[in-house]
Amino acid sequence: MTSSTENSDHLTRVGRPFLARRLAQLHELLAEQGQELMQAEGVDLDARLGSVFHLVATRPGLSVAELAEELGLSHQLATYRIKKLVEAGLVSQDRDPGDRTRSILQPTAKARPVIEQLETVMSQLDKVYAALFEELGVDLLDITSRARKALTETSLLERTKS
């Protein structure tokens, strides 16, 4: 079995063709460290659920489909994350009386203190990321947004043909 150091060295040697793997590693590290920060602040919430929870809390009444579209998630992943938040008692999911195929998402009473804690962590993360981006000399949020937009407009496959 190879160590993660060996894997990193391989990725470094191969370079750009494995960009997706390197970005996945960064995602995993950010999620892991975000979870540590949330635990340190007493937030009882899986960090991977943070964006979904925050959107439901700040825009109650969304459907799962609307939430998925807003966050750029697959419907399946959005449904899974909502299920976890419902199980935690932080979100309610009720059928829309006007459209039985649609369910409405609402934060529960139990969600209020968690929302406040999450917003404190988000404020800390905003400052930490700003300092990190300054240290790196690049705004990763801007770069990833621009890269996603560019690849949405012209896919990797299309780029190989031009």
XYZ file of N, CA and C in Angstrom:
486
model
N 0.849 -1.184 0.000
C 0.000 0.000 0.000
C 0.892 1.245 0.000
N 0.508 2.240 -0.764
C 1.302 3.455 -0.832
C 0.837 4.443 0.215
N 1.736 5.270 0.654
C 1.379 6.280 1.651
C 0.802 7.502 0.946
N 0.164 8.372 1.717
C -0.401 9.580 1.124
C 0.709 10.489 0.610
N 1.896 10.424 1.221
C 3.025 11.212 0.740
C 3.425 10.752 -0.653
N 3.472 9.422 -0.852
C 3.809 8.893 -2.170
C 2.753 9.300 -3.182
N 1.477 9.236 -2.785
C 0.409 9.644 -3.690
C 0.553 11.116 -4.050
N 0.865 11.949 -3.061
C 1.053 13.371 -3.314
C 2.219 13.577 -4.256
N 3.300 12.855 -4.049
C 4.454 12.983 -4.931
C 4.082 12.595 -6.351
N 3.304 11.531 -6.497
C 2.869 11.111 -7.832
C 2.020 12.209 -8.469
N 1.093 12.763 -7.717
C 0.253 13.827 -8.249
C 1.088 15.034 -8.645
N 2.100 15.325 -7.845
C 2.984 16.444 -8.158
C 3.753 16.175 -9.445
N 4.253 14.948 -9.585
C 5.006 14.594 -10.803
C 4.120 14.641 -12.043
N 2.920 14.115 -11.925
C 2.022 14.068 -13.084
C 1.481 15.456 -13.388
N 1.139 16.196 -12.356
C 0.738 17.591 -12.533
C -0.697 17.805 -12.949
N -0.899 18.708 -13.895
C -2.227 19.198 -14.271
C -3.241 18.135 -14.672
N -2.849 17.030 -15.317
C -3.883 16.048 -15.678
C -4.669 15.512 -14.471
N -4.075 15.572 -13.278
C -4.785 15.114 -12.079
C -5.241 16.280 -11.205
N -5.566 17.390 -11.839
C -6.059 18.559 -11.110
C -7.299 18.221 -10.281
N -8.205 17.435 -10.835
C -9.436 17.092 -10.113
C -9.114 16.383 -8.800
N -8.131 15.491 -8.806
C -7.752 14.788 -7.579
C -7.168 15.761 -6.569
N -6.330 16.690 -7.037
C -5.727 17.685 -6.130
C -6.816 18.574 -5.524
N -7.784 18.963 -6.337
C -8.893 19.777 -5.820
C -9.731 18.980 -4.821
N -9.911 17.690 -5.084
C -10.642 16.837 -4.142
C -9.897 16.761 -2.817
N -8.572 16.672 -2.864
C -7.781 16.646 -1.624
C -7.961 17.952 -0.854
N -7.950 19.069 -1.575
C -8.153 20.368 -0.927
C -9.552 20.431 -0.317
N -10.554 19.959 -1.041
C -11.916 19.920 -0.521
C -11.988 19.113 0.772
N -11.383 17.946 0.766
C -11.394 17.083 1.950
C -10.717 17.772 3.133
N -9.594 18.436 2.876
C -8.876 19.134 3.940
C -9.696 20.304 4.485
N -10.298 21.078 3.599
C -11.135 22.199 4.034
C -12.329 21.711 4.849
N -12.974 20.629 4.412
C -14.124 20.086 5.145
C -13.693 19.572 6.513
N -12.568 18.878 6.564
C -12.061 18.339 7.829
C -11.717 19.467 8.807
N -11.018 20.475 8.321
C -10.635 21.581 9.204
C -11.830 22.470 9.548
N -12.779 22.586 8.623
C -14.016 23.308 8.928
C -14.793 22.612 10.024
N -14.800 21.277 9.990
C -15.474 20.502 11.031
C -14.800 20.725 12.379
N -13.466 20.746 12.389
C -12.725 21.000 13.631
C -13.094 22.364 14.211
N -13.186 23.378 13.345
C -13.556 24.722 13.794
C -14.973 24.727 14.354
N -15.886 24.057 13.661
C -17.262 24.021 14.141
C -17.348 23.324 15.489
N -16.631 22.241 15.660
C -16.631 21.541 16.949
C -16.028 22.421 18.037
N -14.952 23.121 17.713
C -14.306 24.009 18.692
C -15.248 25.125 19.140
N -16.144 25.531 18.235
C -17.111 26.585 18.556
C -18.413 26.032 19.125
N -18.468 24.708 19.312
C -19.653 24.095 19.902
C -20.822 23.929 18.957
N -20.566 23.971 17.653
C -21.636 23.807 16.673
C -21.836 22.320 16.426
N -23.019 21.836 16.755
C -23.341 20.421 16.582
C -23.967 20.220 15.210
N -23.112 20.250 14.181
C -23.571 20.134 12.809
C -22.423 19.611 11.960
N -22.721 18.660 11.101
C -21.730 18.168 10.151
C -21.419 19.307 9.179
N -20.150 19.657 9.047
C -19.748 20.780 8.195
C -20.230 20.618 6.759
N -20.349 19.386 6.284
C -20.802 19.152 4.910
C -22.259 19.557 4.712
N -22.984 19.740 5.809
C -24.385 20.147 5.736
C -24.551 21.658 5.871
N -23.457 22.355 6.130
C -23.504 23.782 6.439
C -24.172 24.638 5.379
N -23.802 24.472 4.109
C -24.367 25.335 3.070
C -25.860 25.059 2.879
N -26.258 23.809 2.971
C -27.673 23.456 2.829
C -28.459 24.025 4.012
N -27.946 23.811 5.214
C -28.617 24.312 6.416
C -28.728 25.833 6.382
N -27.648 26.502 6.014
C -27.664 27.966 5.982
C -28.690 28.483 4.973
N -28.779 27.845 3.814
C -29.741 28.290 2.810
C -31.177 28.083 3.299
N -31.473 26.950 3.895
C -32.824 26.714 4.426
C -33.133 27.732 5.521
N -32.141 28.006 6.369
C -32.355 28.928 7.485
C -32.577 30.363 7.018
N -31.908 30.754 5.949
C -32.012 32.140 5.493
C -33.069 32.342 4.405
N -33.510 31.245 3.793
C -34.547 31.335 2.764
C -35.575 30.228 2.950
N -36.277 30.258 4.070
C -37.272 29.212 4.315
C -38.329 29.201 3.223
N -38.858 27.991 2.977
C -39.908 27.839 1.978
C -39.407 27.305 0.653
N -38.096 27.100 0.537
C -37.556 26.518 -0.695
C -37.973 25.061 -0.810
N -38.011 24.587 -2.033
C -38.187 23.156 -2.265
C -36.801 22.528 -2.359
N -36.740 21.205 -2.324
C -35.464 20.507 -2.475
C -34.857 20.834 -3.838
N -35.682 20.849 -4.880
C -35.189 21.147 -6.228
C -34.608 22.558 -6.310
N -35.291 23.518 -5.703
C -34.786 24.899 -5.705
C -33.486 25.001 -4.938
N -33.408 24.321 -3.801
C -32.190 24.318 -2.997
C -31.033 23.696 -3.789
N -31.291 22.568 -4.434
C -30.257 21.889 -5.225
C -29.742 22.807 -6.323
N -30.649 23.468 -7.010
C -30.246 24.371 -8.093
C -29.436 25.542 -7.550
N -29.895 26.125 -6.475
C -29.216 27.284 -5.874
C -27.785 26.955 -5.452
N -27.569 25.758 -4.923
C -26.244 25.368 -4.431
C -25.427 24.574 -5.450
N -26.018 24.289 -6.593
C -25.297 23.524 -7.600
C -25.064 22.082 -7.183
N -26.037 21.504 -6.469
C -25.959 20.111 -6.035
C -26.875 19.255 -6.898
N -26.559 17.968 -6.981
C -27.501 17.060 -7.625
C -28.731 16.971 -6.722
N -29.866 16.645 -7.305
C -31.090 16.496 -6.516
C -30.909 15.394 -5.477
N -30.219 14.330 -5.874
C -29.975 13.202 -4.967
C -29.150 13.630 -3.759
N -28.079 14.396 -3.977
C -27.235 14.845 -2.860
C -27.999 15.829 -1.978
N -28.748 16.732 -2.587
C -29.554 17.678 -1.804
C -30.566 16.927 -0.948
N -31.220 15.927 -1.504
C -32.196 15.126 -0.768
C -31.533 14.418 0.411
N -30.360 13.851 0.183
C -29.618 13.161 1.245
C -29.273 14.129 2.380
N -28.784 15.309 2.023
C -28.390 16.278 3.059
C -29.604 16.810 3.814
N -30.700 17.027 3.115
C -31.926 17.454 3.792
C -32.392 16.363 4.747
N -32.319 15.125 4.318
C -32.717 14.002 5.179
C -31.907 14.029 6.478
N -30.613 14.275 6.386
C -29.753 14.337 7.579
C -30.168 15.492 8.489
N -30.504 16.628 7.907
C -30.935 17.785 8.707
C -32.300 17.554 9.344
N -33.182 16.844 8.648
C -34.488 16.489 9.213
C -34.282 15.531 10.382
N -33.421 14.522 10.190
C -33.131 13.559 11.263
C -32.531 14.246 12.486
N -31.744 15.306 12.264
C -31.136 16.052 13.371
C -32.136 17.003 14.038
N -33.315 17.126 13.449
C -34.339 17.997 14.022
C -34.127 19.467 13.716
N -33.300 19.776 12.727
C -32.984 21.168 12.402
C -33.833 21.732 11.265
N -34.393 20.846 10.450
C -35.183 21.259 9.289
C -36.442 20.406 9.237
N -37.547 21.046 8.865
C -38.777 20.296 8.615
C -39.013 20.272 7.110
N -39.616 19.178 6.669
C -39.903 19.003 5.247
C -41.353 18.568 5.138
N -42.195 19.472 4.640
C -43.623 19.204 4.543
C -44.091 19.370 3.103
N -45.065 18.564 2.724
C -45.630 18.645 1.374
C -46.308 19.996 1.180
N -46.118 20.551 0.009
C -46.776 21.787 -0.390
C -48.241 21.457 -0.649
N -49.176 22.084 0.081
C -50.593 21.760 -0.121
C -51.075 22.096 -1.539
N -50.413 23.026 -2.195
C -50.805 23.400 -3.554
C -50.175 22.538 -4.633
N -49.131 21.776 -4.261
C -48.426 20.929 -5.226
C -47.857 19.739 -4.463
N -48.573 18.637 -4.479
C -48.206 17.456 -3.678
C -46.862 16.835 -4.092
N -46.325 17.218 -5.247
C -45.024 16.674 -5.667
C -43.865 17.496 -5.094
N -44.194 18.629 -4.493
C -43.189 19.560 -3.982
C -43.216 19.551 -2.458
N -42.034 19.541 -1.847
C -41.995 19.680 -0.391
C -41.305 20.989 -0.038
N -41.770 21.575 1.052
C -41.295 22.871 1.524
C -40.344 22.643 2.700
N -39.212 23.326 2.668
C -38.207 23.205 3.722
C -38.255 24.427 4.643
N -38.222 24.150 5.937
C -38.263 25.213 6.941
C -37.282 24.877 8.065
N -36.612 25.881 8.634
C -35.824 25.603 9.840
C -36.781 25.360 11.004
N -36.395 24.518 11.932
C -37.215 24.241 13.114
C -36.813 25.186 14.245
N -37.557 25.144 15.332
C -37.211 25.946 16.506
C -35.836 25.547 17.044
N -35.511 24.274 16.936
C -34.212 23.777 17.396
C -33.056 24.371 16.571
N -33.354 24.854 15.371
C -32.319 25.358 14.470
C -31.771 26.729 14.866
N -32.593 27.551 15.518
C -32.200 28.948 15.791
C -30.818 29.085 16.433
N -30.509 28.422 17.560
C -29.176 28.592 18.147
C -28.062 28.040 17.254
N -28.365 27.017 16.498
C -27.356 26.438 15.603
C -27.061 27.413 14.466
N -28.090 28.079 13.974
C -27.914 29.085 12.918
C -26.985 30.191 13.418
N -27.243 30.660 14.632
C -26.412 31.736 15.205
C -24.968 31.279 15.352
N -24.762 30.060 15.833
C -23.400 29.530 15.968
C -22.740 29.391 14.601
N -23.495 28.893 13.633
C -22.957 28.713 12.287
C -22.538 30.056 11.690
N -23.331 31.075 11.895
C -22.979 32.388 11.348
C -21.723 32.946 12.006
N -21.496 32.643 13.277
C -20.252 33.039 13.943
C -19.064 32.348 13.284
N -19.203 31.050 13.038
C -18.136 30.289 12.375
C -17.914 30.816 10.960
N -18.986 31.128 10.255
C -18.859 31.647 8.891
C -18.095 32.971 8.883
N -18.342 33.806 9.858
C -17.625 35.079 9.969
C -16.129 34.830 10.211
N -15.833 33.875 11.082
C -14.432 33.521 11.331
C -13.785 32.977 10.063
N -14.488 32.094 9.370
C -13.953 31.506 8.146
C -13.710 32.570 7.077
N -14.599 33.540 6.987
C -14.428 34.602 6.007
C -13.100 35.326 6.242
N -12.808 35.637 7.494
C -11.554 36.331 7.842
C -10.343 35.427 7.600
N -10.466 34.168 7.991
C -9.358 33.224 7.819
C -9.067 33.014 6.334
N -10.108 32.839 5.528
C -9.908 32.651 4.092
C -9.314 33.905 3.457
N -9.762 35.081 3.870
C -9.198 36.320 3.323
C -7.694 36.376 3.597
N -7.300 36.030 4.811
C -5.870 36.030 5.158
C -5.116 34.952 4.373
N -5.723 33.780 4.222
C -5.084 32.711 3.450
C -4.900 33.130 1.994
N -5.922 33.718 1.408
C -5.837 34.154 0.017
C -4.761 35.228 -0.136
N -4.652 36.098 0.849
C -3.593 37.118 0.840
C -2.223 36.443 0.889
N -2.096 35.469 1.760
C -0.835 34.717 1.881
C -0.480 34.015 0.572
N -1.475 33.439 -0.087
C -1.250 32.720 -1.335
C -1.112 33.642 -2.551
N -1.585 34.852 -2.412
C -1.558 35.777 -3.538
C -2.596 35.466 -4.593
N -3.654 34.750 -4.193
C -4.724 34.404 -5.129
C -6.031 34.221 -4.349
N -7.116 34.679 -4.948
C -8.441 34.509 -4.350
C -9.027 33.205 -4.889
N -8.929 32.147 -4.096
C -9.391 30.834 -4.544
C -10.881 30.816 -4.864
N -11.663 31.579 -4.134
C -13.103 31.631 -4.400
C -13.352 32.191 -5.801
N -12.682 33.279 -6.117
C -12.827 33.881 -7.439
C -12.316 32.937 -8.526
N -11.159 32.350 -8.318
C -10.557 31.464 -9.319
C -11.450 30.243 -9.576
N -11.948 29.616 -8.502
C -12.785 28.430 -8.699
C -14.106 28.799 -9.374
N -14.661 29.950 -9.044
C -15.900 30.397 -9.691
C -15.668 30.655 -11.179
N -14.566 31.304 -11.492
C -14.251 31.588 -12.892
C -13.960 30.305 -13.662
N -13.247 29.378 -13.028
C -12.925 28.104 -13.690
C -14.200 27.320 -13.971
N -15.111 27.279 -13.005
C -16.374 26.552 -13.189
C -17.191 27.156 -14.321
N -17.252 28.488 -14.345
C -17.995 29.180 -15.405
C -17.374 28.878 -16.768
N -16.055 28.963 -16.865
C -15.373 28.714 -18.135
C -15.599 27.276 -18.621
N -15.551 26.322 -17.690
C -15.745 24.918 -18.069
C -17.204 24.606 -18.378
N -18.116 25.341 -17.785
C -19.531 25.189 -18.112
C -19.780 25.681 -19.536
N -19.109 26.773 -19.894
C -19.268 27.339 -21.237
C -18.576 26.483 -22.301
N -17.378 25.966 -21.979
C -16.613 25.144 -22.911
C -15.994 23.995 -22.135
N -16.505 22.785 -22.344
C -16.071 21.613 -21.579
C -14.630 21.223 -21.897
N -14.076 20.361 -21.061
C -12.726 19.841 -21.308
C -12.668 19.140 -22.671
N -13.719 18.355 -22.970
C -13.742 17.656 -24.253
C -13.697 18.646 -25.413
N -14.530 19.668 -25.330
C -14.535 20.686 -26.390
C -13.174 21.366 -26.497
N -12.538 21.578 -25.375
C -11.222 22.242 -25.371
C -10.150 21.364 -26.003
N -10.298 20.036 -25.896
C -9.290 19.153 -26.509
C -9.421 19.161 -28.030
N -10.587 19.537 -28.524
C -10.832 19.524 -29.967
C -10.509 20.855 -30.644
N -10.229 21.875 -29.840
C -9.958 23.184 -30.454
C -8.488 23.513 -30.468
